[in-house]
PDB file of C-alpha atoms in Angstrom:
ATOM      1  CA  UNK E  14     -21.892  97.981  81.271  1.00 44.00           C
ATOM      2  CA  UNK E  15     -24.125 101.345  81.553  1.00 41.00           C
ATOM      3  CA  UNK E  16     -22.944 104.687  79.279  1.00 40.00           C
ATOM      4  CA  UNK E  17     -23.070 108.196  79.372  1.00 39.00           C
ATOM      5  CA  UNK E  18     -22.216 110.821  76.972  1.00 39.00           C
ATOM      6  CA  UNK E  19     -20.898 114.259  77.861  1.00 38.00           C
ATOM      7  CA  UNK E  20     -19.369 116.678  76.032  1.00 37.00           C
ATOM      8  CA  UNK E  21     -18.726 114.352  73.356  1.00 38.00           C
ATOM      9  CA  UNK E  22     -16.671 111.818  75.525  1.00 39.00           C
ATOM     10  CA  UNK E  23     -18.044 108.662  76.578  1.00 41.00           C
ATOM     11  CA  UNK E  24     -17.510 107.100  79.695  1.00 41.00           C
ATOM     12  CA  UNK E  25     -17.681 103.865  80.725  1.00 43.00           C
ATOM     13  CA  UNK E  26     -17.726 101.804  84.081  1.00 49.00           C
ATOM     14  CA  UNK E  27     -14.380  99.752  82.908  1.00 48.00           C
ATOM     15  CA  UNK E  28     -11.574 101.209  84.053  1.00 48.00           C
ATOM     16  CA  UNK E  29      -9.550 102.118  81.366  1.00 46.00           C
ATOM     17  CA  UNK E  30      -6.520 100.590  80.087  1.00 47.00           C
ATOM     18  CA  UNK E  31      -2.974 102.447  81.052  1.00 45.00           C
ATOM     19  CA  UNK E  32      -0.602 101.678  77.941  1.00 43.00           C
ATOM     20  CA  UNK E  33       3.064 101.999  79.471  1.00 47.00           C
ATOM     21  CA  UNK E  34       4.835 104.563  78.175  1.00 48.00           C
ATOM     22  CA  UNK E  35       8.866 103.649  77.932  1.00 52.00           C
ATOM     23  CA  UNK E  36      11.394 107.155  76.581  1.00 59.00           C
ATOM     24  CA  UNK E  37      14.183 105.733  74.900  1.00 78.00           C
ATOM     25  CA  UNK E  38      17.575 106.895  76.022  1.00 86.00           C
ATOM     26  CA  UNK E  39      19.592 108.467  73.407  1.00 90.00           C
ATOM     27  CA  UNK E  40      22.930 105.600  72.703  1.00 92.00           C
ATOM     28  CA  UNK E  41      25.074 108.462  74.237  1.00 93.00           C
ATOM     29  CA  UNK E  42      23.032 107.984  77.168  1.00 93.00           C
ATOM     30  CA  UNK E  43      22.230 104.627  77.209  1.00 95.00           C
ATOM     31  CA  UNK E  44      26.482 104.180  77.251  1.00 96.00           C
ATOM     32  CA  UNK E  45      25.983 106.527  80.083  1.00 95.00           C
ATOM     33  CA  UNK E  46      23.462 104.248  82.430  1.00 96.00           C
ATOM     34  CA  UNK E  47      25.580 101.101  81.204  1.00 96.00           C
ATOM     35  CA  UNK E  48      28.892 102.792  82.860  1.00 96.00           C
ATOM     36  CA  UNK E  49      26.761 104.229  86.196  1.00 96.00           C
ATOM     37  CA  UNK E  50      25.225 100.509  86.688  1.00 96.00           C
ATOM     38  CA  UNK E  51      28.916  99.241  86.382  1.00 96.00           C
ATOM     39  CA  UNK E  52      30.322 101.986  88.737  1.00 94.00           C
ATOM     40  CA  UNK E  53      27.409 101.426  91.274  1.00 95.00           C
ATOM     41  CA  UNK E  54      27.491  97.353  91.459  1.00 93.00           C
ATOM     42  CA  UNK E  55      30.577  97.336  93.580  1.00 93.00           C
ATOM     43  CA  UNK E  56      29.452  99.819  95.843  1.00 93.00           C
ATOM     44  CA  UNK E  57      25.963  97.925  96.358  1.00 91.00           C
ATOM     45  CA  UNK E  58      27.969  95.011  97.131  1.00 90.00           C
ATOM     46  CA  UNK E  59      29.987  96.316 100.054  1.00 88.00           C
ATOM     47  CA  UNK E  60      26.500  98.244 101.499  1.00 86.00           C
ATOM     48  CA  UNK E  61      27.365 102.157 100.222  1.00 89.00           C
ATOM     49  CA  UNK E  62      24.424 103.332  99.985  1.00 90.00           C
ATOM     50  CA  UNK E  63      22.137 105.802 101.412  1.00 92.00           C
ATOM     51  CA  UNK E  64      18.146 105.987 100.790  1.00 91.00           C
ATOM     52  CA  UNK E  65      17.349 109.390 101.681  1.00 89.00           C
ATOM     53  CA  UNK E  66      14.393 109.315 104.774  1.00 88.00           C
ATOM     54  CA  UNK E  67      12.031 110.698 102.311  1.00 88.00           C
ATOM     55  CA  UNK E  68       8.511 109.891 103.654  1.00 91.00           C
ATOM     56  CA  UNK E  69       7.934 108.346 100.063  1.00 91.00           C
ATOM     57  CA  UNK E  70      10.980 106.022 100.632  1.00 90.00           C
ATOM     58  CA  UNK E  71       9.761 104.976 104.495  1.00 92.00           C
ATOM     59  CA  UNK E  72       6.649 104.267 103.017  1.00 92.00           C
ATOM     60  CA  UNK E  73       7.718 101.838 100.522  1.00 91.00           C
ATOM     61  CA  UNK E  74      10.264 100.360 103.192  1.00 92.00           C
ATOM     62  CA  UNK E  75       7.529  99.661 106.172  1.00 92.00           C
ATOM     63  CA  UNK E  76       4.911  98.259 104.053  1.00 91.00           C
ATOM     64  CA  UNK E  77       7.037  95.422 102.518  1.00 92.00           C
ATOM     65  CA  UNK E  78       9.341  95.731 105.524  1.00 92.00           C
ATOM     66  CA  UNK E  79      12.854  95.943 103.200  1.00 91.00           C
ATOM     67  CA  UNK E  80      15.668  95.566 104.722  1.00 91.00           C
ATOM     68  CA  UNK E  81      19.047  97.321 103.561  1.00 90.00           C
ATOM     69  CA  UNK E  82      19.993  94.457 102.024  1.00 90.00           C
ATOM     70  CA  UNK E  83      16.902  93.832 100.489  1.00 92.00           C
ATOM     71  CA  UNK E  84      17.032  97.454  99.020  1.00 92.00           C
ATOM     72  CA  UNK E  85      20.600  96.789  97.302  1.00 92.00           C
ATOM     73  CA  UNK E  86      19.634  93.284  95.879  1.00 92.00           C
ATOM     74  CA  UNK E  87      16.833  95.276  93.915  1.00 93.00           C
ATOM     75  CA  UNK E  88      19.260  98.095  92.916  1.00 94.00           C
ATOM     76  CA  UNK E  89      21.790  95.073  91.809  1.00 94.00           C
ATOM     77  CA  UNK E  90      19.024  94.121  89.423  1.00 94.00           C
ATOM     78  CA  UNK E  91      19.012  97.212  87.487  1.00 95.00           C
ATOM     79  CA  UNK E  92      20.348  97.637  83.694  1.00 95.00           C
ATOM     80  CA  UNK E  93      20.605 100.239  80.871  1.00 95.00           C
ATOM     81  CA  UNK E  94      16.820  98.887  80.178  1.00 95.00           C
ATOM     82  CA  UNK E  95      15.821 100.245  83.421  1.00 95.00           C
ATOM     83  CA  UNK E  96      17.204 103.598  83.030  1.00 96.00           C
ATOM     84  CA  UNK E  97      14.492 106.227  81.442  1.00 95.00           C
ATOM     85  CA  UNK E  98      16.078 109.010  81.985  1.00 94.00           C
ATOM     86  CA  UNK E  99      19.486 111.189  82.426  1.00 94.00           C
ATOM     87  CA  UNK E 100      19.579 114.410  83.910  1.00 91.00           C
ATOM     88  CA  UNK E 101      21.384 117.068  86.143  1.00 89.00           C
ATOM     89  CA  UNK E 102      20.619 117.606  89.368  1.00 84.00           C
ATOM     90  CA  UNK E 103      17.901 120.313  89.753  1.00 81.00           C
ATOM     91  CA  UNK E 104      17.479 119.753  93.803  1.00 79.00           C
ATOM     92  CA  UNK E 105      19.769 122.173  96.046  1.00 77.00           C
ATOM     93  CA  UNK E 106      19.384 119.316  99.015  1.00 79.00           C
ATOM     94  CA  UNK E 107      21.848 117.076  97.495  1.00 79.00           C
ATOM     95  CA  UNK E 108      24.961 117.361  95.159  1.00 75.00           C
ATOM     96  CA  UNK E 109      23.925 119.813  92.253  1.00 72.00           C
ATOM     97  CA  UNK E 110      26.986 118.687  90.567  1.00 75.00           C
ATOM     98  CA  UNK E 111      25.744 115.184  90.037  1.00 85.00           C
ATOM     99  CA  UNK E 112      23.811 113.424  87.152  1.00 92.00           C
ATOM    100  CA  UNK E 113      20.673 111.710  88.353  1.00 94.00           C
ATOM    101  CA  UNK E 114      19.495 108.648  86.477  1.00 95.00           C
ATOM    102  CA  UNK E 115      16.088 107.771  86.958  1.00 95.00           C
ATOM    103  CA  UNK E 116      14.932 104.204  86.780  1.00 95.00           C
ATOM    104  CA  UNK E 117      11.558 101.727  86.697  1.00 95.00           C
ATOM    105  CA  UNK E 118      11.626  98.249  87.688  1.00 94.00           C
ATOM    106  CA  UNK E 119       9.388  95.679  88.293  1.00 93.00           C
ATOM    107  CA  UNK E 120      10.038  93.746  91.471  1.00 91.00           C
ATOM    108  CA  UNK E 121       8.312  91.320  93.137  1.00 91.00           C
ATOM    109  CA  UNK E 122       7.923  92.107  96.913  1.00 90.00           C
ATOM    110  CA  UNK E 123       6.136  90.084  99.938  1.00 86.00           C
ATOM    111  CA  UNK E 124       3.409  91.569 101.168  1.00 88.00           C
ATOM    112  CA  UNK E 125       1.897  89.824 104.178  1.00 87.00           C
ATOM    113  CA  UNK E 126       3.992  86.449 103.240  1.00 85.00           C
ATOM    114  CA  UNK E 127       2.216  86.987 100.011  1.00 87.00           C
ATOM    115  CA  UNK E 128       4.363  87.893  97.027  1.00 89.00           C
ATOM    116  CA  UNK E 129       3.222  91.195  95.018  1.00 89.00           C
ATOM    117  CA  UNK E 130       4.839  92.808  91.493  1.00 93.00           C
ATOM    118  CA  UNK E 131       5.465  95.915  92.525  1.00 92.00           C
ATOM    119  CA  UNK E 132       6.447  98.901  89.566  1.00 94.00           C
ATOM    120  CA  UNK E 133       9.170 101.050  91.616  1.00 93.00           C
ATOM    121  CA  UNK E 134      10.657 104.634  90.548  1.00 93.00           C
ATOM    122  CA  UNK E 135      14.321 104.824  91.440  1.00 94.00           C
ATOM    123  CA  UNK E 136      15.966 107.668  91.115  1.00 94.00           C
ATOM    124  CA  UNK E 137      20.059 107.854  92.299  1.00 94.00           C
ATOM    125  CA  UNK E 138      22.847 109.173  91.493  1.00 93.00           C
ATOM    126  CA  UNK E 139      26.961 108.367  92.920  1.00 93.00           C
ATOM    127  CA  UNK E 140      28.302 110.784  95.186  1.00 90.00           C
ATOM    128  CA  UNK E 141      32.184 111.216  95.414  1.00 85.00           C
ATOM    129  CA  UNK E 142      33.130 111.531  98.660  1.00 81.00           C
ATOM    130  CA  UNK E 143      37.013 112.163 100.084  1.00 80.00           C
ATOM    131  CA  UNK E 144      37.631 109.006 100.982  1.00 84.00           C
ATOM    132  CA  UNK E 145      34.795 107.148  99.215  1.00 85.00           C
ATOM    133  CA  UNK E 146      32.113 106.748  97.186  1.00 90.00           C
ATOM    134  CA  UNK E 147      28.223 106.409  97.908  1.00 89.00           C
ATOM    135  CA  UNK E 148      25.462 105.281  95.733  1.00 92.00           C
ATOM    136  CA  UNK E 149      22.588 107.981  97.035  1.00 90.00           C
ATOM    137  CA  UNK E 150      19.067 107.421  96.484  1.00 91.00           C
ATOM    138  CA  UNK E 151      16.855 110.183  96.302  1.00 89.00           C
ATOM    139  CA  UNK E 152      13.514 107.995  95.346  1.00 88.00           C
ATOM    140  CA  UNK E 153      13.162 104.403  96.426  1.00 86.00           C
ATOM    141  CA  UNK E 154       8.555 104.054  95.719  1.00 87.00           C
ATOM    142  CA  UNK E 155       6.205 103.003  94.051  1.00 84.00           C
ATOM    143  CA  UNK E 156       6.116 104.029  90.721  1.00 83.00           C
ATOM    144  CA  UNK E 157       3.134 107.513  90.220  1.00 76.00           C
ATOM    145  CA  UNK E 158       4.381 108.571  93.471  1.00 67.00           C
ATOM    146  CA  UNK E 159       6.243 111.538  92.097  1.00 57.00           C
ATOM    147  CA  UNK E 160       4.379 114.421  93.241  1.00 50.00           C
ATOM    148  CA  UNK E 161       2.405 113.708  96.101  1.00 41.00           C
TER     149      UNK E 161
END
């Protein structure tokens, strides 16, 4: 392993090591992400659900080729644990009226044939329609795909 000083900061060849992070919700909202994951499990069951064509999202979705179905069994798996954060709406594309809950999860995914743990950043919310309702996801990727 070589070193090298500058401005007081040493770098190394290792990469260096990425301690996760995890916000705790507040109980209020914890309640909150327990009541959304039990108002969005029936819906996931009978196939309401729209993943928004995000280029983000199709990326995720060709690589590991998921299916719809394979897209709700990993939103089925979600909890409270998941959630890491609460907030309103702040995009004028989609219902500005609407919490969004914003979610990590681990999930394993074939790659190849080849199974790979994939860290995903989900971030839905449950739009009330006339007739119905529809879970709507806004970000179906890999997790540190935010901004690009």
């Amino acid at each position: 392993m070589t070193f090298s000083y500058h401005k007081r900061i040493l770098y190394t060849e290792r990469e260096p090591e990425v301690i996760p992070i995890r916000t705790e919700l507040s109980p209020d909202d914890y309640k909150k992400a327990q009541e959304f994951i039990k108002r969005m499990k029936p819906l996931l069951a009978t196939g309401d659900i729209k993943v928004i064509p995000r280029w983000k999202n199709k990326e995720l979705q060709e690589k590991y080729r998921l299916s719809h179905k394979e897209q709700c069994d990993i939103l089925k798996m979600l909890s409270a644990e998941d959630c890491v954060e609460i907030s309103p709406n702040d995009n004028p594309r989609y219902d500005i009226s609407a919490e969004v809950y914003k979610f990590f999860k681990d999930a394993e995914l074939l790659y190849f044939g080849e199974p790979e743990l994939v860290k995903l950043y989900l971030k839905l919310y449950i739009e009330t329609r006339t007739a119905y309702d529809i879970v709507m996801v806004i970000s179906f990727h890999e997790k540190g795909k935010y901004d690009q």
